[in-house]
Coordinates of C-alpha atoms and ligand atoms in Angstrom, one line a residue:
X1 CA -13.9 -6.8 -10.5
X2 CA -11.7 -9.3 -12.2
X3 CA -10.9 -6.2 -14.6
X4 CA -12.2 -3.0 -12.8
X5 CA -15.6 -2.9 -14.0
X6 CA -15.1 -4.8 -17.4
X7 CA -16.2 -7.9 -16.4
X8 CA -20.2 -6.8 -15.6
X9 CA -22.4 -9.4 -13.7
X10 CA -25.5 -7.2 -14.4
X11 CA -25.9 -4.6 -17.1
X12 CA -28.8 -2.5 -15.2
X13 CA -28.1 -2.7 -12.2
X14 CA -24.7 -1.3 -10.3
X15 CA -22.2 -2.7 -8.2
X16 CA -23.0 -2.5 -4.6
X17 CA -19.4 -1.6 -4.0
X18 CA -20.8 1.8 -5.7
X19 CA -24.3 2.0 -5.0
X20 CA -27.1 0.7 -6.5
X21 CA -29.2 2.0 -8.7
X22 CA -30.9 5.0 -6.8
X23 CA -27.8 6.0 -6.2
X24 CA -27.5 6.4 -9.4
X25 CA -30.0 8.2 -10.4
X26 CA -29.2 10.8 -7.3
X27 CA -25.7 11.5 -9.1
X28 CA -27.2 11.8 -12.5
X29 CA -29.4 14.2 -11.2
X30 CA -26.7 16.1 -9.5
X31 CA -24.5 16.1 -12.6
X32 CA -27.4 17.4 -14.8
X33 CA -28.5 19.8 -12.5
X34 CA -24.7 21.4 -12.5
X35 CA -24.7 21.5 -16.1
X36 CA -22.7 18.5 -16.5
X37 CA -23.2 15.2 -18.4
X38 CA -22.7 11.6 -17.8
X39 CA -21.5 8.9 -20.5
X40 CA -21.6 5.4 -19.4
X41 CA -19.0 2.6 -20.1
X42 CA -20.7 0.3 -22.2
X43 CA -19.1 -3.4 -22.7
X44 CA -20.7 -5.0 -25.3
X45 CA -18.1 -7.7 -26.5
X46 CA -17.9 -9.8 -23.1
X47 CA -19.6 -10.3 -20.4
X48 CA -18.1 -11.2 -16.7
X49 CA -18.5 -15.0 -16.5
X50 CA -20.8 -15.2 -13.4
X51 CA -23.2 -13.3 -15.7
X52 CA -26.7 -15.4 -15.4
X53 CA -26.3 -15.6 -19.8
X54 CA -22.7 -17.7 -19.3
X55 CA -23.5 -19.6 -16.2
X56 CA -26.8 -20.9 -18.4
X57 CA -24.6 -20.8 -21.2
X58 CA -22.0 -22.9 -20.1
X59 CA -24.3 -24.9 -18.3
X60 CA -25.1 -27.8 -21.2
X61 CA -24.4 -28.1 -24.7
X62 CA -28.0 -27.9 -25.3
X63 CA -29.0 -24.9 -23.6
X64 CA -31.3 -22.3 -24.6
X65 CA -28.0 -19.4 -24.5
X66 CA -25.2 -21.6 -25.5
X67 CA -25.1 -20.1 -28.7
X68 CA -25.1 -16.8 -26.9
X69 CA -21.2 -16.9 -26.4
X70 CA -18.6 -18.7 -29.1
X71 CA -18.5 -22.4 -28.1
X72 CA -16.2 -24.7 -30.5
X73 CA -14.9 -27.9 -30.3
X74 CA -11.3 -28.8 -29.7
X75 CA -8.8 -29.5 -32.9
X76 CA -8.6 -33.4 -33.2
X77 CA -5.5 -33.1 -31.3
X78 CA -7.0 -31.5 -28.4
X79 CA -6.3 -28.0 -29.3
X80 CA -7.9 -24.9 -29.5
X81 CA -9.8 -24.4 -32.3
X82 CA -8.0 -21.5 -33.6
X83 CA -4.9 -19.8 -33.0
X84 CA -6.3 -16.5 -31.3
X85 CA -4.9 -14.6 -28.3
X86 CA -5.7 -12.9 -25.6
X87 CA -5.2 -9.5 -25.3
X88 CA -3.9 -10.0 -22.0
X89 CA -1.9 -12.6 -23.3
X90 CA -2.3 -16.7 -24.0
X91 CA -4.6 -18.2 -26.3
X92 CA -7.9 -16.7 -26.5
X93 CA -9.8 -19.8 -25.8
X94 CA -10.6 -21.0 -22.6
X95 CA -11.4 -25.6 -22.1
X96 CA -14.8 -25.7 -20.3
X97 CA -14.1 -29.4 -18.8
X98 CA -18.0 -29.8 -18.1
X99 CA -19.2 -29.6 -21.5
X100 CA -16.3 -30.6 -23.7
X101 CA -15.4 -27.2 -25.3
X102 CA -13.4 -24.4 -26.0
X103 CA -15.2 -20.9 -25.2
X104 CA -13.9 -17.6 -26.9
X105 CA -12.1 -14.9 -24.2
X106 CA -10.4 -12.1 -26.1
X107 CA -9.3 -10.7 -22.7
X108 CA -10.0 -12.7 -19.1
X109 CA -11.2 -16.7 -19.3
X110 CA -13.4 -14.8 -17.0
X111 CA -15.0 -12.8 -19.8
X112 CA -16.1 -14.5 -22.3
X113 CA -16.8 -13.1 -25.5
X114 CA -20.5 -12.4 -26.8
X115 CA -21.7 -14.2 -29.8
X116 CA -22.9 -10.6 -31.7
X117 CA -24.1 -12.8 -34.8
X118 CA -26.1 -14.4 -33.0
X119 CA -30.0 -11.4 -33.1
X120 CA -30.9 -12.6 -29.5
X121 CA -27.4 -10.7 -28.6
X122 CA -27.9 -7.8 -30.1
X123 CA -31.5 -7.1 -29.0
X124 CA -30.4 -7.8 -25.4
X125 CA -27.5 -5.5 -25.8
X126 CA -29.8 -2.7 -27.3
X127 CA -32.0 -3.5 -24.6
X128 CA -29.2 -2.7 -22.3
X129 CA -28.7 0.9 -24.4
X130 CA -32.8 1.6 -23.7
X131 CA -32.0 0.6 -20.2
X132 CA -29.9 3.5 -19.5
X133 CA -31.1 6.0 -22.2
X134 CA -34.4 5.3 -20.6
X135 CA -32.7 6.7 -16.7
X136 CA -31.3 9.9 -19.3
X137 CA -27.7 9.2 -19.5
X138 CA -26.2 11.4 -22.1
X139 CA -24.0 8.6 -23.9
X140 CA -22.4 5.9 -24.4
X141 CA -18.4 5.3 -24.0
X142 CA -18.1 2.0 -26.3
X143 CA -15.1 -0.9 -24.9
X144 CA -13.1 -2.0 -27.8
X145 CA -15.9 -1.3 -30.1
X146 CA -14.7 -3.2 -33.2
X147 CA -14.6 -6.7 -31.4
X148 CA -18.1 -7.3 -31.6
X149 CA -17.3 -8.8 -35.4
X150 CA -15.2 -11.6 -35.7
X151 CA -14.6 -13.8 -38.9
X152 CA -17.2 -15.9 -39.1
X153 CA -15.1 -18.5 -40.3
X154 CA -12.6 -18.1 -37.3
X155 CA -9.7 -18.4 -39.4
X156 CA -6.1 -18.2 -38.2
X157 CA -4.3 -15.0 -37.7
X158 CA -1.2 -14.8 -39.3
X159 CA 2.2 -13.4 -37.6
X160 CA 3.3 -9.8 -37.4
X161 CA 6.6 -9.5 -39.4
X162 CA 6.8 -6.1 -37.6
X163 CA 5.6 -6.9 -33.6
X164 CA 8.2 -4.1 -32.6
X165 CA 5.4 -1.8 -33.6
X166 CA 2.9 -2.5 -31.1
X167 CA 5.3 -3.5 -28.4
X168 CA 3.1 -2.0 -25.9
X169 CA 0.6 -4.7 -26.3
X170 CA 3.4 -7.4 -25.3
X171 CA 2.0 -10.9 -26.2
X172 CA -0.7 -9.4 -28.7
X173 CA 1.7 -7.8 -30.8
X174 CA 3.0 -11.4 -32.5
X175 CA -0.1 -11.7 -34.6
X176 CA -1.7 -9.8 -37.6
X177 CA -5.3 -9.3 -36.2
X178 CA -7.0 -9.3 -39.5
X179 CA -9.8 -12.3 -38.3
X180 CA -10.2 -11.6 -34.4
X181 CA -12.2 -8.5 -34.3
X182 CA -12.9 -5.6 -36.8
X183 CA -14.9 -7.5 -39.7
X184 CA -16.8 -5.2 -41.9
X185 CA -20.1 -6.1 -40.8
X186 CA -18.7 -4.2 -37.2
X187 CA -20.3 -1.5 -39.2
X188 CA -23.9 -2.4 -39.5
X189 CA -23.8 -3.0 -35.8
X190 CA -23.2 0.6 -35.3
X191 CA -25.1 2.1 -37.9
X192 CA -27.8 0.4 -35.8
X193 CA -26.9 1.4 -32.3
X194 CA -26.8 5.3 -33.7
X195 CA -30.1 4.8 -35.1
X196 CA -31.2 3.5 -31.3
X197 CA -29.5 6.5 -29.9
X198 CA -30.8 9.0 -32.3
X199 CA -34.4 7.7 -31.7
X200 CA -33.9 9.5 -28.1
X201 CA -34.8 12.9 -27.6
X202 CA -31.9 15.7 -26.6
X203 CA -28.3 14.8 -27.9
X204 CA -26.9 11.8 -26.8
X205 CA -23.6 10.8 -28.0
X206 CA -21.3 7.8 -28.7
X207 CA -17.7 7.2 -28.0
X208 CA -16.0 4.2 -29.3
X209 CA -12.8 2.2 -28.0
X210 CA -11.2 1.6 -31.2
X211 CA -7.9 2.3 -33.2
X212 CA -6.5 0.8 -36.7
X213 CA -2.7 1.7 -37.9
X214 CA -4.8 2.9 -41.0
X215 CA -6.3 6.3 -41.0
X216 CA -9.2 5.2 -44.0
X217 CA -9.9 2.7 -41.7
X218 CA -10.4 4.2 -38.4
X219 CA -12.1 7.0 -40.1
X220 CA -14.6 4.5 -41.3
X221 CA -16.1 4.3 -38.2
X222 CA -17.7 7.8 -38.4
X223 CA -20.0 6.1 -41.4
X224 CA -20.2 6.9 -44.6
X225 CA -23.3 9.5 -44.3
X226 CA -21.7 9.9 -40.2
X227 CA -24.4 7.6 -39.2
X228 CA -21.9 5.8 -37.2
X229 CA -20.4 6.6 -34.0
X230 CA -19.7 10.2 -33.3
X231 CA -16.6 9.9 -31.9
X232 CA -14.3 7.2 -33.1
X233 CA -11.2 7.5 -30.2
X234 CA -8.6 9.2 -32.5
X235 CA -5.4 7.2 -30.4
X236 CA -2.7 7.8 -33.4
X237 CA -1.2 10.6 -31.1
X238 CA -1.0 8.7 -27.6
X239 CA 0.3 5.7 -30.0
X240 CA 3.0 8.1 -31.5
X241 CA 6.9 9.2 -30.9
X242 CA 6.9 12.4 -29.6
X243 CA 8.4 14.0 -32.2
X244 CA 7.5 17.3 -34.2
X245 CA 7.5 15.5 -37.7
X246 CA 5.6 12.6 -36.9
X247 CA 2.9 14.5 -34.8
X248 CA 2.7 16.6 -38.0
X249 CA 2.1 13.7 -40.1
X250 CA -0.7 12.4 -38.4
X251 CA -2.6 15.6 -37.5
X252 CA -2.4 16.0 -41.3
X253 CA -3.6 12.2 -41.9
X254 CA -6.5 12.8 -39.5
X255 CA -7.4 15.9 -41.0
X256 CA -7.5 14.6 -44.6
X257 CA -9.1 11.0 -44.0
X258 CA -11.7 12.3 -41.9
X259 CA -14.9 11.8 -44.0
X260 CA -16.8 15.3 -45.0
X261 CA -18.4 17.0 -41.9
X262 CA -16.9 15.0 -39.6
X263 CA -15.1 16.5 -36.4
X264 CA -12.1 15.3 -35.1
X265 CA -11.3 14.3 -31.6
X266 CA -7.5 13.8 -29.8
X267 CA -6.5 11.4 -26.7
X268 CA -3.5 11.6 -25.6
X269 CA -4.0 9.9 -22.2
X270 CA -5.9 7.0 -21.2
X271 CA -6.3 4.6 -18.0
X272 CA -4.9 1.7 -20.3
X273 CA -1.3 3.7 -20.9
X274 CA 1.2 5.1 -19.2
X275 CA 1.3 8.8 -17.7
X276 CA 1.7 11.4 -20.0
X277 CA 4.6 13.5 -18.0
X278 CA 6.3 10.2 -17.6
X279 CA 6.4 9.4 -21.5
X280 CA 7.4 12.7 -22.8
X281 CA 8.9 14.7 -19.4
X282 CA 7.3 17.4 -17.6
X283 CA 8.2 20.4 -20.0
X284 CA 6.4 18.5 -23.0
X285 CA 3.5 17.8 -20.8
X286 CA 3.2 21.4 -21.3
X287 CA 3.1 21.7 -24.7
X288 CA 1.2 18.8 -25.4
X289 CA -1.6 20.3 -23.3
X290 CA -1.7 23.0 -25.3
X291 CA -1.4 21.2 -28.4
X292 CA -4.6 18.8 -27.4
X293 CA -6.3 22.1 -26.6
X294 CA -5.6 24.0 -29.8
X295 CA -6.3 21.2 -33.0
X296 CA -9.4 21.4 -34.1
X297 CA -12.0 18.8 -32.5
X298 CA -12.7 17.7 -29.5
X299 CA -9.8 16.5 -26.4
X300 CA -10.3 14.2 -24.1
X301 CA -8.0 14.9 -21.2
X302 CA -7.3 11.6 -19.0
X303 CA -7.5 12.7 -14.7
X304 CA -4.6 14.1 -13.4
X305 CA -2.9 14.8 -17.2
X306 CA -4.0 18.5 -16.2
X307 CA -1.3 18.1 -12.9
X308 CA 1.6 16.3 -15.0
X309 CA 1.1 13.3 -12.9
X310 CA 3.6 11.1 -12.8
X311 CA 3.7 7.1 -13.0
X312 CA 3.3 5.2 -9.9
X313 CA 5.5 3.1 -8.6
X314 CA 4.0 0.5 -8.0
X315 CA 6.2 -2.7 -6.2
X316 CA 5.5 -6.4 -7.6
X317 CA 3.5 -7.6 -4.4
X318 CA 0.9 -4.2 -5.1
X319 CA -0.1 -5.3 -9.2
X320 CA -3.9 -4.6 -9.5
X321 CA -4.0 -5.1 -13.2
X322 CA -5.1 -8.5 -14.2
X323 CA -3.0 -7.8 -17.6
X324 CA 0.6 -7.1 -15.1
X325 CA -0.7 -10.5 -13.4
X326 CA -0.6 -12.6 -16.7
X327 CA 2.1 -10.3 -18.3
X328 CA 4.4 -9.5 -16.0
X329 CA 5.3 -5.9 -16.7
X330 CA 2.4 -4.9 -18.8
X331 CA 0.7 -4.0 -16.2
X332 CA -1.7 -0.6 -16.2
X333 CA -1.5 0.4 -12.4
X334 CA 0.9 3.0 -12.9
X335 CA -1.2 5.3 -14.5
X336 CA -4.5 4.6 -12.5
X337 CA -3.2 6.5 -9.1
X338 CA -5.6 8.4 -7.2
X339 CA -6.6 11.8 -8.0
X340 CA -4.0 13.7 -5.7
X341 CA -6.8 16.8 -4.4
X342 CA -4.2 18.0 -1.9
X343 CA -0.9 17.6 0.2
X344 CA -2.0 15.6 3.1
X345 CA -1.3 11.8 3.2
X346 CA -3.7 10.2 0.8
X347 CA -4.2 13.5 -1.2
X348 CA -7.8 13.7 -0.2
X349 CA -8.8 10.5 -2.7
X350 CA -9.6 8.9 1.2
X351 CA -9.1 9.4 4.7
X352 CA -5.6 9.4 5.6
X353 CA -6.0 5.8 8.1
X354 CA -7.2 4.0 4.8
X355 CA -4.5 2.3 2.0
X356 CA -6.0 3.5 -1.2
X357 CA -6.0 0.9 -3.7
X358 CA -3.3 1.9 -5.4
X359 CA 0.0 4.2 -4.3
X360 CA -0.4 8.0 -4.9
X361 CA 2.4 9.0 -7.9
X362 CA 5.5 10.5 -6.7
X363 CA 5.1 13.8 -5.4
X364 CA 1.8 14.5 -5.0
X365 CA 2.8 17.0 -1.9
X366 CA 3.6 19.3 -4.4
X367 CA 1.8 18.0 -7.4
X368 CA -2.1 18.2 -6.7
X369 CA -5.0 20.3 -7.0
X370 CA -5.1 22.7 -4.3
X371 CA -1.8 23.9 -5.0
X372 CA -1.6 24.1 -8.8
X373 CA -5.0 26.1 -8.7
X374 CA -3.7 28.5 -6.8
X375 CA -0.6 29.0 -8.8
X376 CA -1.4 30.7 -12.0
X377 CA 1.8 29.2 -14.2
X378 CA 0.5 25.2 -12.7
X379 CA -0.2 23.2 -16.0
X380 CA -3.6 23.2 -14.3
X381 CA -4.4 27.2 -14.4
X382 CA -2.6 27.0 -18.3
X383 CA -5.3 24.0 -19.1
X384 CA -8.1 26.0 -17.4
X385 CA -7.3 29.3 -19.3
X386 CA -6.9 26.7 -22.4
X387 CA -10.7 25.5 -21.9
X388 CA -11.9 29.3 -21.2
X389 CA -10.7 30.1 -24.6
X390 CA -11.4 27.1 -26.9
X391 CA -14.8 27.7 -25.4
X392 CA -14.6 31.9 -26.7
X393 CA -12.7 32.3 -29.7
X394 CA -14.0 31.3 -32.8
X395 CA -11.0 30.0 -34.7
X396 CA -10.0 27.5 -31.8
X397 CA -13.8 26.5 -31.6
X398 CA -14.6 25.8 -35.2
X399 CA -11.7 26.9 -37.1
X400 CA -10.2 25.5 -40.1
X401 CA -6.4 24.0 -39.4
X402 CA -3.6 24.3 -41.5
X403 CA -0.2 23.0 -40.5
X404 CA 2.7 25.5 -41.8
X405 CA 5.8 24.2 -43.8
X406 CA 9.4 25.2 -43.9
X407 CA 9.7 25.5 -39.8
X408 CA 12.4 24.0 -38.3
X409 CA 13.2 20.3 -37.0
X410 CA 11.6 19.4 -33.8
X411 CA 8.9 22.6 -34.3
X412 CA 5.0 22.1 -35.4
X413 CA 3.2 25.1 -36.2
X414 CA -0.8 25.3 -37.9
X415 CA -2.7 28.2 -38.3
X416 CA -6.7 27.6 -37.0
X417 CA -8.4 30.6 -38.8
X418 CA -12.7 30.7 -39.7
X419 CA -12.8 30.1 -43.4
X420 CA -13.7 33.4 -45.4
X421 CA -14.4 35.4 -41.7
X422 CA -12.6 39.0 -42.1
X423 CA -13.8 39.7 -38.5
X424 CA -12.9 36.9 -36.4
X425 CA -8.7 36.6 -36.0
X426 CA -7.0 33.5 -36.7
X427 CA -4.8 31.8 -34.3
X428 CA -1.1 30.6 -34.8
X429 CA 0.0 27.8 -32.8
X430 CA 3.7 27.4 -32.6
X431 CA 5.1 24.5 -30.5
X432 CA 8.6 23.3 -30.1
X433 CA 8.9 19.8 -28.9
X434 CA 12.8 19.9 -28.0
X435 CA 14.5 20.8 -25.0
X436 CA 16.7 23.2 -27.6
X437 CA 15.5 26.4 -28.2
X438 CA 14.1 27.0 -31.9
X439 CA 13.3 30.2 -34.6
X440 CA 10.6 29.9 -36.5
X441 CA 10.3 32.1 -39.2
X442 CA 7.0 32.8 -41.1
X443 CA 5.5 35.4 -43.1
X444 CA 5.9 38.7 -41.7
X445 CA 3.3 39.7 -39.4
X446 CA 2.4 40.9 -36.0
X447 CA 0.2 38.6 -33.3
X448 CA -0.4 38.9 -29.3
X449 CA 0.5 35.9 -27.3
X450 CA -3.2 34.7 -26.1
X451 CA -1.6 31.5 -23.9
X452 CA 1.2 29.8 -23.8
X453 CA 3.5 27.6 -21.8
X454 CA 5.9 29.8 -20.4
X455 CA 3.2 32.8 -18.7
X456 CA 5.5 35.6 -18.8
X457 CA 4.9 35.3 -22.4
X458 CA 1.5 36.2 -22.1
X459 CA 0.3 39.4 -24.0
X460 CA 3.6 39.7 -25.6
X461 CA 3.4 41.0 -29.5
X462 CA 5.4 39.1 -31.7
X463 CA 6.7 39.5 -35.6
X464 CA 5.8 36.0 -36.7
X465 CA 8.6 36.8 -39.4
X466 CA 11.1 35.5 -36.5
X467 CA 9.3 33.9 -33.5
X468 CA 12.0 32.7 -30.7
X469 CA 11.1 29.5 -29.0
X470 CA 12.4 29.1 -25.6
X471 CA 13.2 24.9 -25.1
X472 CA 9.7 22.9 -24.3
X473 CA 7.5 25.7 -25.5
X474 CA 4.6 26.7 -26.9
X475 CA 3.0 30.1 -27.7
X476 CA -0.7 30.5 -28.8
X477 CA -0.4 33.8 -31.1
X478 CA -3.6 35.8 -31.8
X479 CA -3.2 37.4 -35.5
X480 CA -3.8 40.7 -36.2
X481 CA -5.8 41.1 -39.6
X482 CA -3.8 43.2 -42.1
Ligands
NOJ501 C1 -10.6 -1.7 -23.0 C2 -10.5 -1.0 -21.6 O1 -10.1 0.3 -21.8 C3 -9.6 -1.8 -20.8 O2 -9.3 -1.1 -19.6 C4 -10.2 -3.2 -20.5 O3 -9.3 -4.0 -19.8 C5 -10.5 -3.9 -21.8 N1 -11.2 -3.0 -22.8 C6 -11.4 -5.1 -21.6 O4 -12.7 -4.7 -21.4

């Protein structure tokens, strides 16, 4: 638990803090039995340190799974042998004072990094796959799936001229990472993990951790002939401004790199970032539900997104994250707040005499479950309704998109329509991310608002030849076929 779960001791088994393994098997079969499915987090490029492989590991030079992890001597000056860092900031090489060298950590010293070149590593880690396919989990979640290939030749990174553009990674953000994770041959290793999960009856499915600056890139991870992993996390979004024309630009980028047949996917919240609502304000939490909701592909919506959750504060003396530890102020806690259920004290997450492990966010007497369910214009009803009809209408399910020109600054507006259908209506999203009120002016036309951000709008027929945004909305227009 030196990083919430990302450190694992034992790959099949489960943390008696949780359970153990009937236990799991009990809530699988609940899940399934609900209708539900369960993906697993899988951590294949580190292990905990007081995993039996490192303590053997580290335990001579000459042991049978030294070369299970990245062991290197110092520099002739005493130095580590490369210039890596963390991503939680320092060098990336931990001095084992025992046995005279340097072992790899791309995030704790107390996970240290998996040797992936090495075939004993991969056939235990597949081994670990079988373990869990063979209980009947549906799939796999993959942490930071492209660190499992390094440069062989552990070469130097060279600096960032730009580290402004990844300030949110603090320390990280100095280097170039070209030689620290994402080789080429990261690709073969999943080529061969989707032929494991394929082998598996029923549909099983793969999520990887990953994100490269370069669309070609990140799309590569789909495969060539999508024999990859299924769903590559598409971050560009939660990594973007919140403005019209740059949210534009990359649902257009997406769209056009994504290999043929391949289906998209969006993130715009994750337990390694900041809350949502606090990034881009309540009223664009809104719309950016509804945006996640409409683009073709498939969302993944982060706990307590759907309620506009705040940050937490969270005071110096109550840092969780090992990250806010090292890197004072890079910390993750804020957005990992318990699920606020209710009102009373602790929100329901626990009993009301216990301190949960974190603070609840701001205001969870009025922002939580109970109430917003029961409130038909709560972001939670809009996402609900949102899910209901992704799930009916054709266009939002499998629909083409196609973003519109010529609308105005601060607007995004794309049309999801079924290619060649004349029966099933297309769908017009228009979304204004200002606080200003907008007109967007299209072809001329008639639609029926469907959903939108504002409910009174609901039902509403428009002439999309002059559609009036009020400030922080976004309208969902059914098209009538002329
Ligand atoms: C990515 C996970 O999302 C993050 O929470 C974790 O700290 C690192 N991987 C290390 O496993």
């Amino acid at each position: 638990m030196k990083d919430f779960g990302y450190d694992v001791a034992d790959y099949t088994d489960v943390d008696p803090l949780f359970g153990n393994l009937a236990t799991f098997d009990r809530l699988l079969a609940d899940i399934h039995a609900r209708g539900l499915r369960v993906i697993v987090d899988y951590v294949p490029n580190h292990t905990s340190d007081q995993h039996a492989w490192f303590t053997d590991s580290r335990s001579s030079r000459t042991s049978p799974r030294r070369d299970w992890y990245v062991w290197r001597d110092p520099k002739p000056d005493g130095s580590p042998p490369n210039n890596w860092i963390s991503v939680f900031g320092g060098s990336a090489w931990a001095w084992d004072d025992a046995s005279g060298q340097f072992y790899l950590h791309s995030f704790l010293a107390e996970q240290p990094d998996l040797d992936w070149r090495n075939p004993e590593v991969k056939a235990a880690m597949f081994d670990v796959l079988r373990f869990w396919l063979d209980r009947g989990v549906d799939g796999f979640r993959i942490d930071v799936a492209q660190f499992v290939a390094k440069d062989p030749l552990l070469r130097d990174n060279p600096p960032n001229p730009h580290p402004e553009r990844m300030a949110h990674m603090g320390d990280w953000s100095q280097q170039l990472h070209l030689y620290d994770h994402g080789h080429p041959d990261v690709h073969e290793i999943y080529r061969e993990f989707r032929a494991l999960l394929d082998s598996y009856p029923g549909d099983r499915v793969s999520i990887g951790e990953l994100h490269h600056e370069q669309f070609e890139v990140w799309a590569g991870f789909y495969g060539q002939n999508l024999d990859e992993i299924h769903v590559p996390f598409n971050f560009h979004l939660l990594f973007s401004p919140w403005d019209a024309t740059e949210v534009r630009c990359i649902v257009d980028a997406v769209e056009a790199a994504l290999p043929a047949g391949a289906w998209p996917n969006w993130v715009l919240g994750n337990h390694d970032q900041r809350r949502l609502a606090s990034r881009i304000g309540d009223g664009q939490a809104r719309v950016a539900m509804l945006l996640l909701l409409t683009l073709r592909g498939t969302p993944t919506i982060y706990y307590g997104d759907e309620l506009g959750l705040p940050n937490a504060e969270i005071r110096p003396d109550q840092v969780r994250d090992p990250w806010g530890l090292v890197e004072p102020g890079q910390g993750r806690d804020p957005g990992r707040s318990p699920m606020p259920w209710d009102g009373s004290p602790n929100g329901a997450f626990t009993t009301p005499d216990v301190d949960p492990w974190l603070p609840l966010a701001p205001g969870h007497e009025t922002t939580n479950v109970a109430l917003q369910r029961e409130d038909p214009a709560s972001l939670l009803s809009m996402t609900r309704r949102l899910l209901d009809l992704r799930r009916g209408h054709p266009a939002l399910a499998e629909g083409v998109h196609r973003s519109m020109d010529g609308t105005p600054d601060g607007t995004f507006c794309f049309v999801r329509s079924i290619d060649g259908s004349e029966g099933a209506p297309a769908v017009l999203v228009a979304l204004n991310l200002t606080g200003e009120p907008r007109r967007v002016e299209l072809d001329p036309g008639t639609g029926r608002v469907i959903e939108g951000t504002h409910p009174d709008r609901l039902g509403v027929t428009v002439d999309t030849a002059s559609v009036d945004l009020r400030p922080d909305e976004g309208l969902v227009i059914e098209l009538t076929a002329r």
